[in-house]
GROMACS .gro file of C-alpha atoms in nm:
model
  479
    1MET     CA    1  12.117  17.336  10.528
    2THR     CA    2  11.852  17.509  10.344
    3ALA     CA    3  11.518  17.570  10.387
    4LEU     CA    4  11.441  17.350  10.097
    5ASP     CA    5  11.700  17.076  10.209
    6ASN     CA    6  11.473  17.082  10.544
    7THR     CA    7  11.164  17.053  10.404
    8THR     CA    8  11.273  16.753  10.207
    9THR     CA    9  11.404  16.597  10.476
   10VAL     CA   10  11.064  16.614  10.651
   11LEU     CA   11  10.884  16.504  10.381
   12GLN     CA   12  11.131  16.175  10.324
   13GLY     CA   13  11.090  16.120  10.710
   14LEU     CA   14  10.733  16.129  10.704
   15ALA     CA   15  10.714  15.912  10.407
   16ILE     CA   16  10.889  15.676  10.583
   17ILE     CA   17  10.700  15.715  10.917
   18LEU     CA   18  10.351  15.686  10.751
   19GLY     CA   19  10.433  15.487  10.450
   20LEU     CA   20  10.595  15.189  10.596
   21PRO     CA   21  10.314  15.118  10.836
   22LEU     CA   22  10.068  15.152  10.584
   23LEU     CA   23  10.245  14.877  10.405
   24VAL     CA   24  10.266  14.642  10.687
   25ILE     CA   25   9.901  14.662  10.764
   26GLY     CA   26   9.841  14.604  10.386
   27LEU     CA   27  10.035  14.294  10.420
   28GLY     CA   28   9.877  14.175  10.709
   29GLU     CA   29   9.531  14.206  10.554
   30LEU     CA   30   9.702  13.990  10.240
   31ILE     CA   31   9.821  13.737  10.460
   32GLU     CA   32   9.527  13.679  10.647
   33ARG     CA   33   9.330  13.612  10.309
   34SER     CA   34   9.609  13.409  10.207
   35LYS     CA   35   9.589  13.180  10.519
   36ARG     CA   36   9.208  13.168  10.434
   37GLU     CA   37   9.256  13.051  10.103
   38HIS     CA   38   9.576  12.809  10.195
   39ASN     CA   39   9.796  12.981   9.941
   40PRO     CA   40  10.159  12.830   9.942
   41PHE     CA   41  10.301  13.220   9.932
   42THR     CA   42  10.146  13.280  10.260
   43GLN     CA   43  10.498  13.215  10.432
   44VAL     CA   44  10.689  13.454  10.191
   45LEU     CA   45  10.450  13.720  10.255
   46THR     CA   46  10.508  13.658  10.654
   47VAL     CA   47  10.886  13.669  10.601
   48ILE     CA   48  10.851  14.014  10.410
   49ARG     CA   49  10.674  14.181  10.673
   50ASN     CA   50  10.840  14.029  11.003
   51LEU     CA   51  11.191  14.019  10.869
   52LEU     CA   52  11.238  14.214  10.584
   53PHE     CA   53  11.062  14.541  10.638
   54PRO     CA   54  11.218  14.617  11.006
   55PRO     CA   55  11.575  14.645  10.888
   56LEU     CA   56  11.477  14.810  10.574
   57ALA     CA   57  11.258  15.085  10.778
   58LEU     CA   58  11.526  15.098  11.027
   59TRP     CA   59  11.821  15.160  10.781
   60LEU     CA   60  11.625  15.415  10.570
   61LEU     CA   61  11.537  15.607  10.899
   62LEU     CA   62  11.940  15.613  11.028
   63ARG     CA   63  12.036  15.722  10.665
   64GLN     CA   64  11.784  15.949  10.531
   65PHE     CA   65  11.655  16.100  10.854
   66PHE     CA   66  11.933  16.091  11.097
   67GLN     CA   67  12.205  16.113  10.833
   68VAL     CA   68  12.426  15.849  10.941
   69ALA     CA   69  12.749  15.769  10.763
   70GLU     CA   70  12.731  15.505  10.512
   71ASP     CA   71  13.041  15.361  10.647
   72GLY     CA   72  12.908  15.359  11.018
   73ILE     CA   73  12.901  15.041  11.189
   74ALA     CA   74  12.539  15.083  11.287
   75LEU     CA   75  12.421  15.136  10.919
   76ARG     CA   76  12.672  14.827  10.808
   77VAL     CA   77  12.513  14.615  11.080
   78VAL     CA   78  12.154  14.693  10.974
   79GLY     CA   79  12.216  14.673  10.593
   80SER     CA   80  12.408  14.322  10.658
   81LEU     CA   81  12.059  14.214  10.854
   82PHE     CA   82  11.848  14.312  10.549
   83TRP     CA   83  12.036  14.112  10.314
   84VAL     CA   84  12.043  13.834  10.561
   85ALA     CA   85  11.683  13.828  10.569
   86LEU     CA   86  11.685  13.873  10.181
   87ILE     CA   87  11.878  13.516  10.150
   88TYR     CA   88  11.607  13.369  10.355
   89LEU     CA   89  11.357  13.514  10.168
   90LEU     CA   90  11.463  13.426   9.822
   91LEU     CA   91  11.545  13.052   9.962
   92LEU     CA   92  11.179  13.035  10.102
   93PHE     CA   93  11.064  13.185   9.757
   94LEU     CA   94  11.274  12.909   9.563
   95ASN     CA   95  11.160  12.602   9.800
   96THR     CA   96  10.780  12.726   9.721
   97THR     CA   97  10.801  12.761   9.335
   98LEU     CA   98  11.063  12.518   9.278
   99THR     CA   99  11.067  12.143   9.332
  100ALA     CA  100  11.344  11.856   9.333
  101GLY     CA  101  11.078  11.579   9.441
  102LYS     CA  102  10.731  11.523   9.337
  103GLN     CA  103  10.541  11.825   9.253
  104GLN     CA  104  10.293  11.905   9.499
  105LYS     CA  105  10.097  12.184   9.276
  106SER     CA  106  10.065  12.196   8.897
  107TRP     CA  107  10.235  12.525   8.852
  108GLN     CA  108  10.567  12.446   9.029
  109LEU     CA  109  10.875  12.384   8.822
  110HIS     CA  110  11.075  12.068   8.855
  111LEU     CA  111  11.435  12.073   8.888
  112PRO     CA  112  11.679  11.816   8.922
  113ASN     CA  113  11.838  11.806   9.288
  114LEU     CA  114  12.178  11.893   9.208
  115LEU     CA  115  12.063  12.203   9.002
  116PHE     CA  116  11.813  12.285   9.271
  117GLN     CA  117  12.084  12.285   9.525
  118LEU     CA  118  12.336  12.474   9.294
  119LEU     CA  119  12.071  12.747   9.254
  120ARG     CA  120  12.021  12.781   9.638
  121ALA     CA  121  12.403  12.799   9.695
  122LEU     CA  122  12.470  13.081   9.394
  123VAL     CA  123  12.163  13.265   9.609
  124VAL     CA  124  12.370  13.262   9.924
  125LEU     CA  125  12.721  13.322   9.777
  126GLY     CA  126  12.610  13.574   9.543
  127ILE     CA  127  12.443  13.775   9.821
  128LEU     CA  128  12.733  13.735  10.066
  129ALA     CA  129  12.976  13.830   9.801
  130TYR     CA  130  12.790  14.157   9.764
  131VAL     CA  131  12.771  14.210  10.149
  132LEU     CA  132  13.143  14.137  10.209
  133GLY     CA  133  13.234  14.319   9.923
  134ASN     CA  134  13.001  14.655   9.911
  135ILE     CA  135  12.898  14.675  10.273
  136TRP     CA  136  13.225  14.591  10.443
  137GLN     CA  137  13.474  14.666  10.195
  138VAL     CA  138  13.640  14.329  10.194
  139ASP     CA  139  13.888  14.279   9.906
  140LEU     CA  140  13.743  13.945   9.739
  141THR     CA  141  14.052  13.946   9.524
  142LYS     CA  142  14.274  13.814   9.761
  143ILE     CA  143  14.013  13.553   9.881
  144MET     CA  144  14.003  13.426   9.527
  145GLY     CA  145  14.370  13.400   9.478
  146ALA     CA  146  14.405  13.208   9.818
  147LEU     CA  147  14.104  12.953   9.683
  148GLY     CA  148  14.281  12.944   9.361
  149ILE     CA  149  14.602  12.829   9.515
  150GLY     CA  150  14.405  12.587   9.749
  151SER     CA  151  14.196  12.436   9.495
  152LEU     CA  152  14.470  12.210   9.359
  153VAL     CA  153  14.515  12.092   9.700
  154ILE     CA  154  14.131  12.025   9.737
  155ALA     CA  155  14.106  11.869   9.401
  156LEU     CA  156  14.396  11.626   9.476
  157ALA     CA  157  14.189  11.534   9.836
  158LEU     CA  158  13.880  11.506   9.692
  159GLN     CA  159  13.920  11.332   9.364
  160ASP     CA  160  13.619  11.086   9.406
  161THR     CA  161  13.403  11.352   9.547
  162LEU     CA  162  13.469  11.580   9.250
  163SER     CA  163  13.450  11.281   9.002
  164ASN     CA  164  13.107  11.242   9.160
  165LEU     CA  165  13.009  11.602   9.116
  166VAL     CA  166  13.107  11.587   8.761
  167SER     CA  167  12.933  11.302   8.672
  168GLY     CA  168  12.586  11.430   8.844
  169PHE     CA  169  12.624  11.734   8.623
  170LEU     CA  170  12.691  11.506   8.310
  171LEU     CA  171  12.390  11.313   8.424
  172ILE     CA  172  12.151  11.603   8.432
  173ILE     CA  173  12.249  11.714   8.090
  174GLU     CA  174  12.215  11.371   7.922
  175SER     CA  175  11.916  11.296   8.144
  176PRO     CA  176  11.911  10.924   8.100
  177PHE     CA  177  11.673  10.907   8.374
  178LYS     CA  178  11.473  11.069   8.624
  179VAL     CA  179  11.289  11.047   8.952
  180GLY     CA  180  11.043  10.763   8.941
  181ASP     CA  181  11.226  10.565   8.652
  182TRP     CA  182  11.292  10.235   8.673
  183ILE     CA  183  11.669  10.148   8.587
  184LYS     CA  184  11.915   9.853   8.565
  185VAL     CA  185  12.280   9.935   8.663
  186GLY     CA  186  12.489   9.651   8.657
  187GLU     CA  187  12.319   9.387   8.854
  188LEU     CA  188  12.095   9.636   9.041
  189GLU     CA  189  11.763   9.746   8.952
  190GLY     CA  190  11.518   9.967   9.118
  191GLU     CA  191  11.299  10.279   9.105
  192VAL     CA  192  11.494  10.631   9.104
  193ILE     CA  193  11.400  10.831   9.425
  194GLU     CA  194  11.661  11.061   9.444
  195ILE     CA  195  11.930  11.253   9.233
  196ASN     CA  196  12.189  11.458   9.434
  197TRP     CA  197  12.557  11.613   9.364
  198ARG     CA  198  12.684  11.287   9.495
  199ALA     CA  199  12.478  10.968   9.420
  200VAL     CA  200  12.160  10.848   9.320
  201ARG     CA  201  11.920  10.655   9.529
  202ILE     CA  202  11.723  10.360   9.400
  203LYS     CA  203  11.453  10.139   9.590
  204THR     CA  204  11.427   9.801   9.468
  205LEU     CA  205  11.138   9.543   9.449
  206ASP     CA  206  11.237   9.424   9.775
  207LYS     CA  207  11.216   9.787   9.904
  208ASP     CA  208  11.564   9.844   9.991
  209ILE     CA  209  11.752  10.144   9.938
  210ILE     CA  210  12.098  10.121   9.719
  211ILE     CA  211  12.301  10.439   9.698
  212ILE     CA  212  12.523  10.442   9.389
  213PRO     CA  213  12.764  10.740   9.338
  214ASN     CA  214  12.761  10.920   9.047
  215GLY     CA  215  13.117  10.829   8.942
  216ASN     CA  216  13.027  10.458   8.924
  217LEU     CA  217  12.703  10.522   8.719
  218GLY     CA  218  12.944  10.716   8.448
  219LYS     CA  219  13.131  10.360   8.431
  220GLU     CA  220  12.830  10.114   8.354
  221ASN     CA  221  12.570  10.070   8.124
  222ILE     CA  222  12.233  10.204   8.226
  223CYS     CA  223  11.905  10.008   8.120
  224ASN     CA  224  11.601  10.234   8.165
  225TYR     CA  225  11.263  10.049   8.194
  226THR     CA  226  11.043  10.341   8.127
  227LEU     CA  227  11.223  10.612   7.903
  228HIS     CA  228  11.019  10.746   7.643
  229ASP     CA  229  10.794  10.407   7.625
  230PRO     CA  230  10.648  10.260   7.968
  231LEU     CA  231  10.568   9.913   7.817
  232HIS     CA  232  10.824   9.657   7.935
  233VAL     CA  233  10.825   9.334   7.811
  234VAL     CA  234  10.814   9.048   8.053
  235ARG     CA  235  10.942   8.689   7.966
  236MET     CA  236  10.837   8.374   8.125
  237TYR     CA  237  10.843   7.973   8.071
  238MET     CA  238  10.624   7.685   8.110
  239PRO     CA  239  10.702   7.321   8.049
  240ILE     CA  240  10.393   7.135   7.917
  241SER     CA  241  10.382   6.765   7.777
  242TYR     CA  242  10.405   6.679   7.392
  243GLU     CA  243  10.048   6.518   7.442
  244GLU     CA  244   9.868   6.874   7.445
  245HIS     CA  245   9.831   7.055   7.114
  246PRO     CA  246  10.034   7.347   7.079
  247ASP     CA  247   9.769   7.585   6.923
  248ARG     CA  248   9.517   7.467   7.230
  249VAL     CA  249   9.806   7.547   7.486
  250ILE     CA  250   9.880   7.892   7.322
  251GLN     CA  251   9.524   8.002   7.342
  252VAL     CA  252   9.479   7.893   7.700
  253LEU     CA  253   9.798   8.080   7.814
  254GLN     CA  254   9.706   8.360   7.608
  255ASP     CA  255   9.333   8.384   7.791
  256VAL     CA  256   9.491   8.369   8.149
  257ALA     CA  257   9.745   8.653   8.021
  258LEU     CA  258   9.458   8.890   7.944
  259SER     CA  259   9.282   8.800   8.261
  260VAL     CA  260   9.543   8.921   8.459
  261ASP     CA  261   9.531   9.295   8.616
  262GLY     CA  262   9.831   9.469   8.522
  263ILE     CA  263   9.925   9.294   8.167
  264GLU     CA  264   9.833   9.516   7.898
  265PRO     CA  265   9.617   9.389   7.604
  266GLN     CA  266   9.777   9.566   7.345
  267PRO     CA  267  10.023   9.453   7.225
  268LEU     CA  268   9.846   9.126   7.273
  269PRO     CA  269  10.060   8.895   7.489
  270ASP     CA  270  10.253   8.620   7.274
  271ILE     CA  271  10.310   8.255   7.353
  272ASP     CA  272  10.564   8.048   7.147
  273PRO     CA  273  10.711   7.695   7.156
  274GLN     CA  274  11.065   7.777   7.231
  275ALA     CA  275  11.253   7.431   7.285
  276TYR     CA  276  11.196   7.069   7.253
  277LYS     CA  277  11.295   6.906   7.579
  278ASN     CA  278  11.312   6.538   7.635
  279SER     CA  279  10.995   6.471   7.776
  280TYR     CA  280  10.810   6.849   7.726
  281ILE     CA  281  10.784   7.146   7.496
  282GLU     CA  282  10.918   7.460   7.669
  283TYR     CA  283  10.673   7.750   7.586
  284GLU     CA  284  10.772   8.116   7.638
  285ILE     CA  285  10.519   8.375   7.737
  286ARG     CA  286  10.563   8.739   7.637
  287PHE     CA  287  10.343   9.046   7.774
  288CYS     CA  288  10.361   9.393   7.826
  289ILE     CA  289  10.334   9.593   8.173
  290THR     CA  290  10.351   9.950   8.231
  291ASP     CA  291  10.389   9.941   8.612
  292TYR     CA  292  10.724   9.774   8.695
  293SER     CA  293  10.682   9.806   9.054
  294ARG     CA  294  10.420   9.538   9.045
  295LEU     CA  295  10.643   9.298   8.839
  296GLU     CA  296  10.644   9.016   9.102
  297GLU     CA  297  10.258   9.077   9.211
  298ILE     CA  298  10.162   9.031   8.822
  299LYS     CA  299  10.415   8.737   8.780
  300GLY     CA  300  10.258   8.566   9.078
  301ASP     CA  301   9.906   8.629   8.953
  302PHE     CA  302   9.983   8.472   8.608
  303PHE     CA  303  10.137   8.150   8.762
  304ARG     CA  304   9.825   8.122   9.010
  305ARG     CA  305   9.566   8.167   8.708
  306ALA     CA  306   9.777   7.932   8.504
  307TYR     CA  307   9.739   7.671   8.745
  308TYR     CA  308   9.410   7.667   8.763
  309ALA     CA  309   9.346   7.692   8.366
  310ILE     CA  310   9.599   7.389   8.325
  311HIS     CA  311   9.378   7.192   8.541
  312ARG     CA  312   9.062   7.288   8.388
  313ASN     CA  313   9.200   7.224   8.025
  314GLN     CA  314   9.345   6.876   8.198
  315PHE     CA  315   9.718   6.958   8.046
  316HIS     CA  316   9.997   6.781   8.175
  317ILE     CA  317  10.301   6.910   8.302
  318PRO     CA  318  10.577   6.618   8.325
  319PHE     CA  319  10.806   6.588   8.630
  320PRO     CA  320  11.177   6.611   8.586
  321ASP     CA  321  11.330   6.397   8.341
  322LYS     CA  322  11.586   6.178   8.608
  323VAL     CA  323  11.321   6.161   8.859
  324GLU     CA  324  11.095   5.826   8.826
  325TYR     CA  325  10.763   5.789   8.979
  326ARG     CA  326  10.562   5.475   9.007
  327VAL     CA  327  10.231   5.514   9.128
  328PHE     CA  328   9.952   5.254   9.135
  329ASN     CA  329   9.589   5.359   9.204
  330LEU     CA  330   9.661   5.733   9.155
  331PRO     CA  331   9.415   5.907   9.410
  332GLN     CA  332   9.135   6.081   9.255
  333ASP     CA  333   8.967   6.391   9.399
  334PRO     CA  334   8.666   6.237   9.568
  335GLU     CA  335   8.403   6.467   9.439
  336ASP     CA  336   8.569   6.393   9.078
  337THR     CA  337   8.441   6.036   9.059
  338ALA     CA  338   8.138   5.909   8.858
  339GLU     CA  339   7.913   5.810   9.173
  340ARG     CA  340   8.006   6.153   9.374
  341LEU     CA  341   7.929   6.360   9.065
  342THR     CA  342   7.576   6.165   9.023
  343GLU     CA  343   7.518   6.216   9.419
  344ILE     CA  344   7.570   6.564   9.404
  345LEU     CA  345   7.333   6.649   9.101
  346ARG     CA  346   7.077   6.395   9.266
  347SER     CA  347   7.076   6.630   9.596
  348LEU     CA  348   7.020   6.940   9.397
  349PRO     CA  349   6.641   7.048   9.403
  350LEU     CA  350   6.682   7.131   9.027
  351PHE     CA  351   6.755   6.795   8.938
  352SER     CA  352   6.587   6.604   9.217
  353ARG     CA  353   6.307   6.494   8.983
  354LEU     CA  354   6.525   6.353   8.719
  355ASP     CA  355   6.538   5.971   8.700
  356SER     CA  356   6.875   5.785   8.737
  357ARG     CA  357   6.915   5.733   8.371
  358THR     CA  358   6.898   6.115   8.290
  359LEU     CA  359   7.135   6.172   8.575
  360LEU     CA  360   7.385   5.919   8.432
  361GLU     CA  361   7.402   6.060   8.081
  362LEU     CA  362   7.415   6.410   8.254
  363LYS     CA  363   7.718   6.301   8.455
  364GLN     CA  364   7.905   6.202   8.134
  365HIS     CA  365   7.880   6.560   7.997
  366ALA     CA  366   7.993   6.705   8.355
  367THR     CA  367   8.353   6.794   8.467
  368LEU     CA  368   8.492   6.916   8.773
  369GLU     CA  369   8.690   7.265   8.765
  370ARG     CA  370   8.850   7.477   8.985
  371PHE     CA  371   8.873   7.868   8.918
  372ALA     CA  372   9.106   8.110   9.121
  373VAL     CA  373   9.019   8.428   9.284
  374GLY     CA  374   8.987   8.705   9.039
  375GLU     CA  375   8.898   8.495   8.717
  376ARG     CA  376   8.590   8.546   8.515
  377ILE     CA  377   8.392   8.220   8.463
  378ILE     CA  378   8.126   8.430   8.264
  379ASP     CA  379   8.188   8.755   8.082
  380ALA     CA  380   7.867   8.999   8.010
  381GLY     CA  381   7.810   9.029   7.633
  382THR     CA  382   7.924   8.691   7.560
  383LEU     CA  383   7.723   8.351   7.508
  384ASP     CA  384   7.752   8.129   7.802
  385GLN     CA  385   7.979   7.838   7.717
  386ALA     CA  386   7.826   7.571   8.002
  387PHE     CA  387   7.592   7.542   8.310
  388TYR     CA  388   7.790   7.584   8.638
  389ILE     CA  389   7.724   7.443   8.972
  390LEU     CA  390   7.927   7.592   9.266
  391LEU     CA  391   8.050   7.323   9.503
  392SER     CA  392   8.260   7.543   9.728
  393GLY     CA  393   8.408   7.894   9.727
  394GLN     CA  394   8.230   8.229   9.607
  395VAL     CA  395   8.112   8.378   9.305
  396MET     CA  396   8.022   8.772   9.258
  397LEU     CA  397   7.738   8.840   8.995
  398SER     CA  398   7.794   9.213   8.884
  399LEU     CA  399   7.677   9.426   8.568
  400VAL     CA  400   7.794   9.762   8.374
  401GLY     CA  401   7.548  10.032   8.554
  402LEU     CA  402   7.424  10.330   8.381
  403MET     CA  403   7.748  10.541   8.457
  404GLY     CA  404   7.957  10.287   8.343
  405GLU     CA  405   8.079  10.137   8.665
  406GLU     CA  406   8.064   9.783   8.801
  407GLN     CA  407   7.776   9.720   8.990
  408GLU     CA  408   7.730   9.408   9.232
  409ILE     CA  409   7.432   9.251   9.223
  410ALA     CA  410   7.458   8.908   9.409
  411HIS     CA  411   7.708   8.654   9.601
  412LEU     CA  412   7.651   8.290   9.480
  413THR     CA  413   7.800   8.019   9.765
  414GLU     CA  414   7.788   7.625   9.752
  415GLY     CA  415   7.468   7.519   9.573
  416ASP     CA  416   7.372   7.789   9.365
  417PHE     CA  417   7.462   7.783   8.987
  418LEU     CA  418   7.525   8.009   8.713
  419GLY     CA  419   7.545   8.014   8.323
  420GLU     CA  420   7.167   7.952   8.296
  421MET     CA  421   7.153   8.160   7.951
  422VAL     CA  422   7.273   7.835   7.770
  423PHE     CA  423   6.962   7.728   7.830
  424LEU     CA  424   6.843   8.013   7.547
  425PRO     CA  425   7.055   7.942   7.249
  426GLY     CA  426   7.166   8.272   7.072
  427GLU     CA  427   7.091   8.502   7.385
  428THR     CA  428   7.423   8.683   7.575
  429SER     CA  429   7.461   8.669   7.928
  430PRO     CA  430   7.373   9.014   8.121
  431VAL     CA  431   7.606   8.974   8.390
  432TYR     CA  432   7.996   8.915   8.502
  433ALA     CA  433   8.068   8.630   8.727
  434THR     CA  434   8.381   8.659   8.887
  435VAL     CA  435   8.535   8.470   9.174
  436THR     CA  436   8.586   8.598   9.494
  437GLU     CA  437   8.667   8.308   9.684
  438THR     CA  438   8.890   7.988   9.537
  439ALA     CA  439   8.594   7.828   9.327
  440LYS     CA  440   8.522   7.457   9.260
  441VAL     CA  441   8.237   7.401   9.019
  442ILE     CA  442   8.069   7.129   8.830
  443ARG     CA  443   8.079   7.216   8.418
  444ILE     CA  444   7.785   7.063   8.246
  445ALA     CA  445   7.833   7.088   7.859
  446PRO     CA  446   7.574   7.273   7.663
  447VAL     CA  447   7.483   6.947   7.433
  448ALA     CA  448   7.357   6.794   7.784
  449ILE     CA  449   7.130   7.085   7.855
  450VAL     CA  450   6.961   7.092   7.506
  451HIS     CA  451   6.899   6.707   7.590
  452LEU     CA  452   6.727   6.781   7.910
  453ILE     CA  453   6.526   7.051   7.751
  454GLN     CA  454   6.375   6.853   7.470
  455HIS     CA  455   6.306   6.538   7.716
  456HIS     CA  456   6.200   6.692   8.041
  457PRO     CA  457   5.930   6.992   7.997
  458LYS     CA  458   5.881   7.037   8.365
  459PHE     CA  459   6.261   7.095   8.427
  460ALA     CA  460   6.271   7.334   8.106
  461VAL     CA  461   5.989   7.540   8.290
  462GLU     CA  462   6.151   7.544   8.648
  463MET     CA  463   6.470   7.666   8.466
  464SER     CA  464   6.266   7.902   8.263
  465GLN     CA  465   6.123   8.032   8.593
  466PHE     CA  466   6.450   8.068   8.736
  467ILE     CA  467   6.583   8.272   8.452
  468GLU     CA  468   6.304   8.521   8.471
  469GLU     CA  469   6.346   8.544   8.840
  470ARG     CA  470   6.723   8.639   8.809
  471LYS     CA  471   6.619   8.891   8.512
  472LYS     CA  472   6.426   9.080   8.762
  473TRP     CA  473   6.715   9.125   8.998
  474ILE     CA  474   6.916   9.280   8.702
  475ARG     CA  475   6.630   9.506   8.595
  476LEU     CA  476   6.610   9.602   8.956
  477ALA     CA  477   6.986   9.668   8.989
  478HIS     CA  478   6.944   9.913   8.701
  479ARG     CA  479   6.704  10.115   8.862
   0.00000   0.00000   0.00000
């Protein structure tokens, strides 16, 4: 060995001895900084320092400094450890940068679970093949030949499994749905929560998990409720008596649909008479939703609000055709009688000074109505349609704040009233009135209010003072 060769070996040894520790120290500083910043690549850097560098440094020392032969057992073992560490590092890197589920970071790439697992398998098999073929000098052609002969037996034994695997690849290529979509396969429907090489898992509206083999998916028609357009049309049916005018029924049911959270205002909910039955007209209600997981909740909310709207508008829903009822002296709501309404009006301080004749005239324009939780009796920016006295339940008064948020200003309970802007024709309401507990109210028509103002000046003055007081609340709430 010449002096030049000795010098080169010494320099290489010094580079390894000094360079690798400096590199490890630098990585340590980078790891600490990443931990403080909660960087997702912290674990990747830790693996490089703790698992990848030690076998690499040992291999370089054995090969370059101690001149160990490449086919020596020691060098092969150290080299194999390096490649195993590299497999672990690459898998960790893939797990950090790619995801088969919900994206945790905006920069992560989303892959179908089948492709994600295939990529991981290729990394492992590729590196293992290199280690066996190049480090341990294993003849891979013989192994491949044996696998080729055995593949026919495996294919026959695993027909269903291979069918599911091929169907899984076809699903990825065609992509008829993705994780998060709502689909219907045969009689089954639910939200796709996982797609893998063997099956698709969906969660139904009943929160049950159903596993559908990929092979079965290829044989069924697939309905995707959210592909391209998230809007989904819901159809419901309701019987209404022939006595009710269709135009009025359509308007009431459409207003109910527009008041339900989750029903899209565009396209406008559509209500049409669909069939003339023996004793009623069957109406079809069609509306669009975008969150299919809330389907049952939205339908239930619609039926609940429709019940109260039907009663307020005194629509008649007929009984089944073949059931006959004979009812004499049909019971009334005890608070819906003329005497009770008059008694309630007289008990209120606002009307206590009115004479019996005026109260009787007022009662003729008063009706008892009920509102469901979440319904709005009054909308801000619109004209009040009547004057309401709250008999039971609770109503929240709110307005839109300076930042566009809804701001609560008061809670009304039994004996309170609302709709006072009906006393000021042409002036819109500044507040929303939303039911927070099922409400029963007395509704007094505007014509009766106008008559009161014209013939009872003291009543008009008291009402004007109340309106000014409520306007002060609103001004204070805006501050």
